[in-house]
Coordinates of C-alpha atoms and ligand atoms in Angstrom, one line a residue:
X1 CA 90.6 -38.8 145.5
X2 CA 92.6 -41.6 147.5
X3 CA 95.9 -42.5 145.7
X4 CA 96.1 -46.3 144.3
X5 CA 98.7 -48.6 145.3
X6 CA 101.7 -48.9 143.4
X7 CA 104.8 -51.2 143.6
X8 CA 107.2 -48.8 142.9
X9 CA 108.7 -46.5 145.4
X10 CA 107.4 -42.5 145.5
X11 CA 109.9 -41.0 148.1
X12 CA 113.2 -39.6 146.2
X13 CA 116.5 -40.8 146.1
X14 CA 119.6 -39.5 147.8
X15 CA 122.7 -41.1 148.1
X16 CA 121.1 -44.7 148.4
X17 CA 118.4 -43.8 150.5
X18 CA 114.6 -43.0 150.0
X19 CA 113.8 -39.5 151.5
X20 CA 110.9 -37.3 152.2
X21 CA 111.5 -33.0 151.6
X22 CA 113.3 -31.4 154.4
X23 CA 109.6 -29.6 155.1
X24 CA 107.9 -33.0 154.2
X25 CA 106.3 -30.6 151.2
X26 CA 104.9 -32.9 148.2
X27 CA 103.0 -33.3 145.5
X28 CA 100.6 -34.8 143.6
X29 CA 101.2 -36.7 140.6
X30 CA 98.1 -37.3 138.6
X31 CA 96.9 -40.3 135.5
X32 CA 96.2 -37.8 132.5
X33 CA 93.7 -39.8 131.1
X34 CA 91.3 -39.3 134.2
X35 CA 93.0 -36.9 136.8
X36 CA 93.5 -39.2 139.4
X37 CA 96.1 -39.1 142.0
X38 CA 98.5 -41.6 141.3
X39 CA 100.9 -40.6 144.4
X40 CA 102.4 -38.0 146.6
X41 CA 106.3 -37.5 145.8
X42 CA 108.6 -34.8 147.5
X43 CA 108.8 -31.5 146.7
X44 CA 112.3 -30.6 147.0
X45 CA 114.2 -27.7 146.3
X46 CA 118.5 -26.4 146.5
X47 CA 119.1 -27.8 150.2
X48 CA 118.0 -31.7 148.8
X49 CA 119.6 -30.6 145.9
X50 CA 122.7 -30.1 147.2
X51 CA 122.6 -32.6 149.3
X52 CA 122.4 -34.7 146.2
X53 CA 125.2 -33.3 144.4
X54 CA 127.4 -33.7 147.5
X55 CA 126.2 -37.6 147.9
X56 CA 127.2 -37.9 144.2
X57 CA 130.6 -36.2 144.1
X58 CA 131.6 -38.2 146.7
X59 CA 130.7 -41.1 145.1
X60 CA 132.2 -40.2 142.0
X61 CA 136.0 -40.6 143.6
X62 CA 134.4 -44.4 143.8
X63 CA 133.0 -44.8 140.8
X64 CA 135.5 -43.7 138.6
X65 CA 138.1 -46.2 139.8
X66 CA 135.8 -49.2 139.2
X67 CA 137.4 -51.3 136.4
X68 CA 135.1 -50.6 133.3
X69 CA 134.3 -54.4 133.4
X70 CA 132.8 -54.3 136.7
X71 CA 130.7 -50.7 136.0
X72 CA 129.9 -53.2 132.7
X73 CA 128.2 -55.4 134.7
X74 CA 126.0 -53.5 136.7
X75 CA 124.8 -51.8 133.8
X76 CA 123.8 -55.3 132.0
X77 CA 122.1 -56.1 135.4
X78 CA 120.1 -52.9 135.2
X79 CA 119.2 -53.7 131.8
X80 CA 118.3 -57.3 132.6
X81 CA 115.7 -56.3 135.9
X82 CA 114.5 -53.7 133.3
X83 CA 112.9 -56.4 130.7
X84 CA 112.0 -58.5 133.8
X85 CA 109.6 -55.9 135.1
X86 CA 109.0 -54.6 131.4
X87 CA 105.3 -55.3 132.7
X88 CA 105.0 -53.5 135.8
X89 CA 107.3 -50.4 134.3
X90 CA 105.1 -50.1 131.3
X91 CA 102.0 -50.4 133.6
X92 CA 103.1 -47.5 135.8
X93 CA 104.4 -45.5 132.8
X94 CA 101.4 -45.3 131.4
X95 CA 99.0 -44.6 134.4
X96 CA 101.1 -41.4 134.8
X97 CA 101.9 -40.6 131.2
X98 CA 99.3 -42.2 129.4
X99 CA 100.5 -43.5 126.3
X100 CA 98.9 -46.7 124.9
X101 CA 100.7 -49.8 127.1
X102 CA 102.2 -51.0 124.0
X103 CA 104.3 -47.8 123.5
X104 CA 104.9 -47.9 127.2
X105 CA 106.5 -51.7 126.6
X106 CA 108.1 -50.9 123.7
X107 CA 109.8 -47.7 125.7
X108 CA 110.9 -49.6 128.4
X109 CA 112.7 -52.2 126.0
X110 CA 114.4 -48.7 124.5
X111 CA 115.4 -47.7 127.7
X112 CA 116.6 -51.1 128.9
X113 CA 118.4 -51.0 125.6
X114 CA 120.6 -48.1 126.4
X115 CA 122.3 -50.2 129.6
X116 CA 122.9 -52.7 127.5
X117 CA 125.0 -50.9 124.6
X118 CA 126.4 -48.9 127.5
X119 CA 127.6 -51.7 129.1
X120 CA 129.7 -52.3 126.0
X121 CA 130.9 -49.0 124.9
X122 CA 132.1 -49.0 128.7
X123 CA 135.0 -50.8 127.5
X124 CA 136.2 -49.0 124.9
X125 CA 137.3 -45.9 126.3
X126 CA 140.4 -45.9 124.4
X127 CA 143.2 -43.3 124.5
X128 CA 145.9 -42.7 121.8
X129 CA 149.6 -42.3 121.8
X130 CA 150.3 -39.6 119.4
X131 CA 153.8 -39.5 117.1
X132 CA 156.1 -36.6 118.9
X133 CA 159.7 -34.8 118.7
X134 CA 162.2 -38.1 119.6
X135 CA 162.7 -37.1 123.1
X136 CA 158.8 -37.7 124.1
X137 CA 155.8 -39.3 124.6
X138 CA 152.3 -38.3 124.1
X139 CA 149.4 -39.5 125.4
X140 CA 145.8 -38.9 125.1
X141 CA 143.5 -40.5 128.0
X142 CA 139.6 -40.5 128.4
X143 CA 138.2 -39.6 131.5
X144 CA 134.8 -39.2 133.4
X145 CA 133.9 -35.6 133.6
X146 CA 132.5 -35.6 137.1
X147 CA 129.0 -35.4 138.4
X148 CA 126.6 -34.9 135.9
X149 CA 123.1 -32.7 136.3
X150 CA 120.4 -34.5 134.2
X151 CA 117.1 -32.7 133.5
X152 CA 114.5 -34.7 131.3
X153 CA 110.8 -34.3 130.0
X154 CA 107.5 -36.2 130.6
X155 CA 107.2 -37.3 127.2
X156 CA 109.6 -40.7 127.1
X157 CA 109.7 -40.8 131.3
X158 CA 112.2 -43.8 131.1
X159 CA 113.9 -43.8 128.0
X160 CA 115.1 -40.2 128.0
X161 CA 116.3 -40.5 131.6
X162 CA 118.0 -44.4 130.7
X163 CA 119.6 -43.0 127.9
X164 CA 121.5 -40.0 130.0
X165 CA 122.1 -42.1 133.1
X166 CA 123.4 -45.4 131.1
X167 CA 126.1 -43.6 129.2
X168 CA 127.2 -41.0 132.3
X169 CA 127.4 -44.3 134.6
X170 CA 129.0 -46.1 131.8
X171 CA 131.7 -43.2 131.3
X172 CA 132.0 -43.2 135.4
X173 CA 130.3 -40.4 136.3
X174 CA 127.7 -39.7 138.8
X175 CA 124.2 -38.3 138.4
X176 CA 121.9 -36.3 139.8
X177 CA 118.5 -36.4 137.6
X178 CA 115.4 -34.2 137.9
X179 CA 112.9 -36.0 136.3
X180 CA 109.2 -34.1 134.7
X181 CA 107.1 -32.8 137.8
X182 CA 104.8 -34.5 135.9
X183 CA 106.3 -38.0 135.8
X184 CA 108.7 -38.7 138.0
X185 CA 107.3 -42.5 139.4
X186 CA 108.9 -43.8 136.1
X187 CA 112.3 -42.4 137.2
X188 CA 111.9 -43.3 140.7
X189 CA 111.4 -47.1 139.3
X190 CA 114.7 -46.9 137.7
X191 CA 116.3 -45.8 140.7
X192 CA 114.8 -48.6 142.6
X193 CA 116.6 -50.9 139.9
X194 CA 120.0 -49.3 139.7
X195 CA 119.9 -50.2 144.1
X196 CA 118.7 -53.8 143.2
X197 CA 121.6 -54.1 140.6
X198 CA 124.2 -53.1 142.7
X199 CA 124.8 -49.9 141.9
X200 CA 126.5 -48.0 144.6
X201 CA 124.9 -45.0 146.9
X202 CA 125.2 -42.0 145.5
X203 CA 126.3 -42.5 141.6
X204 CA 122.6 -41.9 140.7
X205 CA 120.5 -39.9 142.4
X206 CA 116.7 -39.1 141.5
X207 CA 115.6 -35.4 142.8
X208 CA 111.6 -34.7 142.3
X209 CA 110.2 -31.3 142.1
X210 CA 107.4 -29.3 140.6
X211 CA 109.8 -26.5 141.3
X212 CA 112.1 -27.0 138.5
X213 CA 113.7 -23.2 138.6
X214 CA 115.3 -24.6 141.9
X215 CA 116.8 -27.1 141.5
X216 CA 117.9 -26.4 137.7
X217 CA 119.5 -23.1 139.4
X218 CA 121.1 -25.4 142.2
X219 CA 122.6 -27.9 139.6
X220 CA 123.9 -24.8 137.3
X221 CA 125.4 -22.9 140.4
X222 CA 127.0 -25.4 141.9
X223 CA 130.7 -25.9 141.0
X224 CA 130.8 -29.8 141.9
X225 CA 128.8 -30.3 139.1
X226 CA 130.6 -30.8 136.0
X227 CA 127.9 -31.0 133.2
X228 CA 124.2 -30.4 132.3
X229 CA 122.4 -32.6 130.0
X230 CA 119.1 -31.4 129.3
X231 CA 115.7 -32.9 127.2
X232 CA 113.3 -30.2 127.0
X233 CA 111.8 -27.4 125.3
X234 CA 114.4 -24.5 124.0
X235 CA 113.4 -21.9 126.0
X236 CA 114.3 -24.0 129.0
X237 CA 117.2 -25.0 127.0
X238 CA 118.7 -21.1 126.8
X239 CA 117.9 -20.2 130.5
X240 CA 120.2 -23.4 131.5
X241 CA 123.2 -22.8 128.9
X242 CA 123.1 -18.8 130.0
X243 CA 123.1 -20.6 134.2
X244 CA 126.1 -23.4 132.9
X245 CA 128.0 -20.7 131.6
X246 CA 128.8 -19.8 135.2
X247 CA 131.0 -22.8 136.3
X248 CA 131.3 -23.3 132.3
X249 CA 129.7 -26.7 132.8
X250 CA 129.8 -28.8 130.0
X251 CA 126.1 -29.3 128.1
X252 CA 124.5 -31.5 126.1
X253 CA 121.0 -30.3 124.9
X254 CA 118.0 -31.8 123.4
X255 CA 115.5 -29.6 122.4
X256 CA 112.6 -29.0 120.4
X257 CA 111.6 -29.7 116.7
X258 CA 109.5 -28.9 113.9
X259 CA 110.3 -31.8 111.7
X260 CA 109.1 -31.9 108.1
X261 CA 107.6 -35.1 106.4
X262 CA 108.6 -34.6 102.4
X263 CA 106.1 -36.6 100.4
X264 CA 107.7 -36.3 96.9
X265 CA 105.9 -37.3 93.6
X266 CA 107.7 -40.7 92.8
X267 CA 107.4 -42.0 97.1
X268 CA 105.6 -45.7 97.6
X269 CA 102.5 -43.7 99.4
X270 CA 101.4 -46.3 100.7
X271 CA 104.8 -46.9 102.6
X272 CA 104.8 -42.7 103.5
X273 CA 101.2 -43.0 104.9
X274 CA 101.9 -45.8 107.0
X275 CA 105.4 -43.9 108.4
X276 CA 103.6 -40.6 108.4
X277 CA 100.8 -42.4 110.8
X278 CA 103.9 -43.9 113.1
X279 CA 105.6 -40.2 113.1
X280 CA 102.8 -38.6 113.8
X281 CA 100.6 -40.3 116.3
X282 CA 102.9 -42.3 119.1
X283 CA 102.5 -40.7 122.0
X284 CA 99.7 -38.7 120.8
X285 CA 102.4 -36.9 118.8
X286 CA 104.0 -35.6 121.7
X287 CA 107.1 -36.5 120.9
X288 CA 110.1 -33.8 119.6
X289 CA 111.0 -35.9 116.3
X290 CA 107.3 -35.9 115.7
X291 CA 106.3 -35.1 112.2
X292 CA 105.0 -31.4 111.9
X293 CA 104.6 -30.7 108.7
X294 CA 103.6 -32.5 106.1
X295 CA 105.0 -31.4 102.7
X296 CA 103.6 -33.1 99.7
X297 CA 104.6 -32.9 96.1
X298 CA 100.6 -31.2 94.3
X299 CA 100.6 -34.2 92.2
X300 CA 100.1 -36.5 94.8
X301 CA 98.7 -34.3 97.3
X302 CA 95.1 -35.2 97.4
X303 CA 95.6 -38.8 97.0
X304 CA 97.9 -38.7 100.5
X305 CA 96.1 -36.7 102.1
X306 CA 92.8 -39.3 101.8
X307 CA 94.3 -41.9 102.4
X308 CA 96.3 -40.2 105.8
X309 CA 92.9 -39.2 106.7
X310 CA 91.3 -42.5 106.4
X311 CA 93.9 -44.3 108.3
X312 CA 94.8 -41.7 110.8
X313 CA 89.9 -41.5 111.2
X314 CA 90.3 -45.9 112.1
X315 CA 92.7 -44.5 114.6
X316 CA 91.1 -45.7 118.2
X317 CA 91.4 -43.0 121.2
X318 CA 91.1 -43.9 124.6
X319 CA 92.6 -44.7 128.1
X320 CA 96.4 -46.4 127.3
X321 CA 95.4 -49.5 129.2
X322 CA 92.1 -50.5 127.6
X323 CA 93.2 -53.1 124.4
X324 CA 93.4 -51.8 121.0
X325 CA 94.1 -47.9 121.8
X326 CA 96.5 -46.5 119.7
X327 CA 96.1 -42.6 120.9
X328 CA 95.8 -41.7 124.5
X329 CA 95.2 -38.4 126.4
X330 CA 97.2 -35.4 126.1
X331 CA 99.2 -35.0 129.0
X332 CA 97.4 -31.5 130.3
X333 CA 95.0 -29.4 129.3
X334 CA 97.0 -26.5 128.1
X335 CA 98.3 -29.1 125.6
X336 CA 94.8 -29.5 124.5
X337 CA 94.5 -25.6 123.9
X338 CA 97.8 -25.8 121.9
X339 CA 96.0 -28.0 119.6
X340 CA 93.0 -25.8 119.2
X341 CA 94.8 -22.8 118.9
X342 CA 96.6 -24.3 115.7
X343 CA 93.8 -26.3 114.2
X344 CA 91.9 -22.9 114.4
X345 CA 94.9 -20.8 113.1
X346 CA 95.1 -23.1 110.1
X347 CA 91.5 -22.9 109.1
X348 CA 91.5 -19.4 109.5
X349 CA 94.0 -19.1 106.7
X350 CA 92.6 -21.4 104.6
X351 CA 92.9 -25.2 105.7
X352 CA 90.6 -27.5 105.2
X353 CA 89.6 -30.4 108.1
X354 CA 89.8 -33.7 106.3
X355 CA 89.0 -35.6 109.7
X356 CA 88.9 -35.0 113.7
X357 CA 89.4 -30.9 114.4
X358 CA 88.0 -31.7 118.0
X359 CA 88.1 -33.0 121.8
X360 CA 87.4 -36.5 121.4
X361 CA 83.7 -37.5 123.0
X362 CA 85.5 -39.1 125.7
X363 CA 86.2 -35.3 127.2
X364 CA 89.1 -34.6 129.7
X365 CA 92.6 -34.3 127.3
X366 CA 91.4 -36.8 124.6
X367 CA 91.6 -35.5 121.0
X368 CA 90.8 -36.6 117.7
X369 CA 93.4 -37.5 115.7
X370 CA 93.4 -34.8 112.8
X371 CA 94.2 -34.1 109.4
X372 CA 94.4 -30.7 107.7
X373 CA 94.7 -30.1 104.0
X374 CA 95.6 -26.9 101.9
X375 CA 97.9 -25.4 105.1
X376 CA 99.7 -22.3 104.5
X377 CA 103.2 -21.7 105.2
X378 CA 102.5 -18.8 107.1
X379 CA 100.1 -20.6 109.4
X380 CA 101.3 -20.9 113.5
X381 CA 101.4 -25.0 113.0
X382 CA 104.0 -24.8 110.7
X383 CA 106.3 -22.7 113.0
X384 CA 105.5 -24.6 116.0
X385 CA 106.0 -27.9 117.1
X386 CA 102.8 -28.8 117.7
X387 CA 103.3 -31.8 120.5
X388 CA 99.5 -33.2 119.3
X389 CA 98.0 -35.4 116.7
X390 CA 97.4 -33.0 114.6
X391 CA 98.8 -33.5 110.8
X392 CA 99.3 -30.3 108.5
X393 CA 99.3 -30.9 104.9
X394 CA 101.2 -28.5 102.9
X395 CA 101.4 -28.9 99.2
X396 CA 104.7 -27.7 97.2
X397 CA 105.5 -28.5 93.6
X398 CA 109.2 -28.7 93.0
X399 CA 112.3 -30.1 94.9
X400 CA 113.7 -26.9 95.6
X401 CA 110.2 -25.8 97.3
X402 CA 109.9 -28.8 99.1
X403 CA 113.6 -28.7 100.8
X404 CA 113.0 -24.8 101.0
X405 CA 109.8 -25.5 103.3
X406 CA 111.8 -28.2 104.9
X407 CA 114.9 -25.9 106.1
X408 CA 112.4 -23.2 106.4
X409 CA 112.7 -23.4 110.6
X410 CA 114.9 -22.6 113.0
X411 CA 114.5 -26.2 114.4
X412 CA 116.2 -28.7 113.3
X413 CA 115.9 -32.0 115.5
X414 CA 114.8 -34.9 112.5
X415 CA 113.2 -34.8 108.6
X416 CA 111.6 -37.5 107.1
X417 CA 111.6 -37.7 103.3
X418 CA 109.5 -40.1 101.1
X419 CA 111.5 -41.0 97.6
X420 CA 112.4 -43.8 95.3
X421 CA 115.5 -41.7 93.0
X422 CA 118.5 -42.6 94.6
X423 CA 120.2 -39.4 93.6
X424 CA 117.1 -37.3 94.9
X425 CA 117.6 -39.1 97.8
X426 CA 121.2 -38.5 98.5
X427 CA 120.9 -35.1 97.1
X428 CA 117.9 -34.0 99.7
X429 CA 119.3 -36.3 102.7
X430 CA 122.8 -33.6 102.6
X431 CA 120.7 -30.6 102.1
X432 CA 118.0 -31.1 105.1
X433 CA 119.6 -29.2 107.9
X434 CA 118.8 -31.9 110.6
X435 CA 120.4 -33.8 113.3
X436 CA 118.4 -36.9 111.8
X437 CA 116.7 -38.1 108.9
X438 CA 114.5 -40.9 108.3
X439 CA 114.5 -41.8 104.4
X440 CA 111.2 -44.1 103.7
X441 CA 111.5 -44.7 107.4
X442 CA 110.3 -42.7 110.4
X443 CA 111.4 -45.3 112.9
X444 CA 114.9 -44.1 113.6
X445 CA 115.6 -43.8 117.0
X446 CA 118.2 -46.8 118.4
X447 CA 120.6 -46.7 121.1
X448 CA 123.1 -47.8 118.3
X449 CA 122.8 -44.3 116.1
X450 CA 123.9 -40.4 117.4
X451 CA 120.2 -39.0 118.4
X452 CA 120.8 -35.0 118.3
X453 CA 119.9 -32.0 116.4
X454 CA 121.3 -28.4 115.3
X455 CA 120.0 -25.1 114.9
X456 CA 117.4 -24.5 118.3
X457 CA 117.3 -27.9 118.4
X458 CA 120.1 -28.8 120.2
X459 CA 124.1 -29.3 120.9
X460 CA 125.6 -33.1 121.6
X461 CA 124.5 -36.5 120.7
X462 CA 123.0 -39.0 122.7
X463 CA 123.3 -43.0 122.3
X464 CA 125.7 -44.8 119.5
X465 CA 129.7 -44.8 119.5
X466 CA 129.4 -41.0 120.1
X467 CA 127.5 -40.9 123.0
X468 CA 129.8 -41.3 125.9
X469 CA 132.4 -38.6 124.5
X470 CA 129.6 -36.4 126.0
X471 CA 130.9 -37.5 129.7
X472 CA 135.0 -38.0 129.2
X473 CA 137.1 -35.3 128.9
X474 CA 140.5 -36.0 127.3
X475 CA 143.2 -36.0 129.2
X476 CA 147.0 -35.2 127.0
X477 CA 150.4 -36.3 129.1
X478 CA 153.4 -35.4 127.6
X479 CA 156.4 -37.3 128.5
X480 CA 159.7 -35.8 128.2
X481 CA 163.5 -36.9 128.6
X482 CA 162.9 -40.1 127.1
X483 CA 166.3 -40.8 125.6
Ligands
ADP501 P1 108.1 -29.3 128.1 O1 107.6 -28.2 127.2 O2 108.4 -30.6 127.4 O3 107.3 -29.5 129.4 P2 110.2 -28.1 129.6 O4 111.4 -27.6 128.9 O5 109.3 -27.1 130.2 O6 109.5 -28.9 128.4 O7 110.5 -29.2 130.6 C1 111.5 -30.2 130.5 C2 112.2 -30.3 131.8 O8 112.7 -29.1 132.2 C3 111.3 -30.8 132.9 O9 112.0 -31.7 133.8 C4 111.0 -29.5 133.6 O10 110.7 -29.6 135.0 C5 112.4 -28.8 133.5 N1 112.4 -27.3 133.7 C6 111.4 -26.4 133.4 N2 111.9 -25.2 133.7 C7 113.1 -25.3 134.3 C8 114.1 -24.4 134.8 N3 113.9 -23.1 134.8 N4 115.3 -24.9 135.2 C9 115.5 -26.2 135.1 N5 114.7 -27.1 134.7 C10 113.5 -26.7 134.2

């Protein structure tokens, strides 16, 4: 299959230039809704690697003396070019991810997001003078850590990318990114903007690969790099903390969830079904704060779970560019078998399918969107994240149940509750042991609030007030014989 033509560039970038593999290896990058070859992009490995990390420490002796208000600047201007091409970006983000273009659009204004509020926190790297004996001063100073190792998933191929990158060019480090083997065009795009904003050779760098164990290992061995921040699954997440523990890198790790839905007995269901529809099925719900579990108070359990399954049945599947599609392909097939391996789990134990339960008519990765009821605790779906559109109904009839099954996971990225007692809802929002919670709301992700987990799901936040203190180190100067 001949590869179409796209606007943005495919080669990867290295200290301001586009470059080919040292062997002039690549690989293909394919449009999961119909397996078509989108592109060839190099297939690099430690030598580019390095080379990257070498282009970027360098630059980082640059970068870090630029006045804040100037790094400000190109950040906005990166923002800006972002929501000028919004069109193209979503168009290409969708060709090789395949969500619906609307999610694609409404990622790209995320992303752009990012550079903006990054381009204000730049300013406000503020130290502290700190009260000492009479014959001193102390001093606290913020600086940049150094070059920074970003590794990020095909899920959000922009916004988890713009969300590293802004803050650790914001804080003025330097970057070297790996995106997904299976979408890097989306990061490539970005680099094309951070060159036509003015951002200078070397202080972000974009590595492609579909051998990830490479250049992971080259980015954890290497000394010049000064911390790993990481989007991915947990197991991925463990082999790079054991690497970074090497050169004792700094990390920052986002990882996977399990996230309950609580549905209690006195929630607006109407309200719940329509946030349980948006949690579950963006991005086909492969998405780590996806809702996995749906736990539902037995008094209201049969009356949610018809009406989820009559919404989530008007649901329309197809290719992410055609009008009106609001679920789009899995991204590979072995996500499809994921799927089929729970929904078959689940029945096996008892569930009942309320809707979908199959590959969608339209074949290749499409699937239904699905809805089970009567799911047992001890069922696979409700251990593992799921990354499909697949909802699990499990029913539980008290509070102490409900948060029980909620905790009940070794995960613990975001929880979404459903409640109208304010006391129930303070009381269950400080027992939930999450990095997040959405109460009556599923839509909580903004570059304004600290995006992280605990448990396996993670360590550091991303975004809001907190998110650059994942690049500075603090610096203390004491000053003495001051008489
Ligand atoms: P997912 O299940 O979402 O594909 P992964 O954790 O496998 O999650 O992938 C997330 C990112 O981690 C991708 O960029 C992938 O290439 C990268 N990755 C996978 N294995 C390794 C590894 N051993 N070292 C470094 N990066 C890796």
């Amino acid at each position: 299959m001949g590869s179409i033509e796209l606007s943005f560039p495919t080669q990867a970038y290295i200290n301001g230039a586009w470059v080919e593999a040292d062997q002039g290896a690549s690989f293909p990058i394919e449009n999961p809704s119909n397996g078509q070859v989108l592109a060839q992009v190099p297939n690099m490995g430690q030598a580019e690697t390095r080379r990257a990390i070498e282009a970027a420490g360098a630059a980082f002796l640059l970068w870090r003396e630029r006045p804040a208000l100037e790094r400000a600047e190109i950040l906005r201007r990166i923002g800006q070019i972002m929501m000028a091409e919004q069109e193209c970006l979503a168009h290409l983000m969708t060709l090789e991810q395949g969500k619906p273009l609307a999610e694609s659009r409404g990622e790209i204004a995320y992303g752009a997001s990012y550079f903006d509020w990054f381009a204000d926190e730049c300013r406000r790297g503020y130290g502290a003078i700190i009260p000492g004996p009479s014959d001193r001063r102390l001093l606290v100073i913020q600086q940049p850590i150094g070059v920074v190792g970003a590794i990020t998933p095909w899920n959000f191929p922009n916004a988890m990318l713009a969300r590293k990158m802004a803050a650790a060019i914001a804080a003025g480090c330097t970057v070297v990114a790996k995106p997904a083997e299976l979408t890097p065009l989306s990061a490539l795009a970005l680099a094309e903007i951070s060159q036509q904003a003015g951002l200078p050779a070397g202080v972000f760098n974009v590595v492609t690969t579909n051998q990830p164990a490479q250049v992971g290992a080259e980015l954890t061995h290497n000394a010049l790099v000064r911390k790993i921040t990481f989007t991915g699954s947990t197991e991925v997440g463990r082999i790079l903390l054991k690497q970074a523990s090497e050169h004792i890198q700094k990390c920052s790790m986002e990882l996977g969830g399990n996230a309950p839905l609580i549905v209690f007995e006195d929630a607006d269901l109407d309200r719940a079904v329509a946030g349980a529809i948006a949690a579950k099925y963006r991005n086909a719900g492969q998405v780590c704060i996806a809702a996995n579990r749906f736990l539902v108070h037995a008094s209201v359990a049969q009356l949610f779970a018809e009406k989820l399954a009559t919404a989530s049945a008007a649901l329309k599947v197809g290719d992410g560019l055609e009008p009106g599609v609001a679920i789009g392909p899995l991204i590979e097939p072995v996500a499809v078998e994921k799927v089929e391996r729970h929904i078959a789990d689940a029945v096996a134990r008892g569930a009942k399918i309320l809707t979908g339960g199959n590959r969608h008519k339209l074949g290749h990765t499409f699937f239904e969107p699905t809805v089970l009821s009567n799911v047992s605790p001890q069922a696979l779906i409700f251990h593992e994240e799921t990354f499909g559109p697949v909802a699990p109904i499990i029913s539980f009839s008290s509070e102490e149940e409900g948060l029980h099954l909620a905790n009940a996971t070794p995960f613990g990225l975001a929880s979404y509750f459903y409640s109208q007692d304010l006391a129930r809802i303070f009381r269950i929002a400080e027992k939930l042991e999450s990095g997040m919670v959405g109460v009556n709301e599923t839509s909580i992700s903004t570059a304004v609030a600290p995006f992280g987990g605990v448990k396996y799901s993670g360590l550091g936040r991303e975004g809001s007030l907190y998110g650059m203190e994942e690049y500075l180190e603090k610096k203390y100067i004491c000053l003495g014989g001051i008489n």
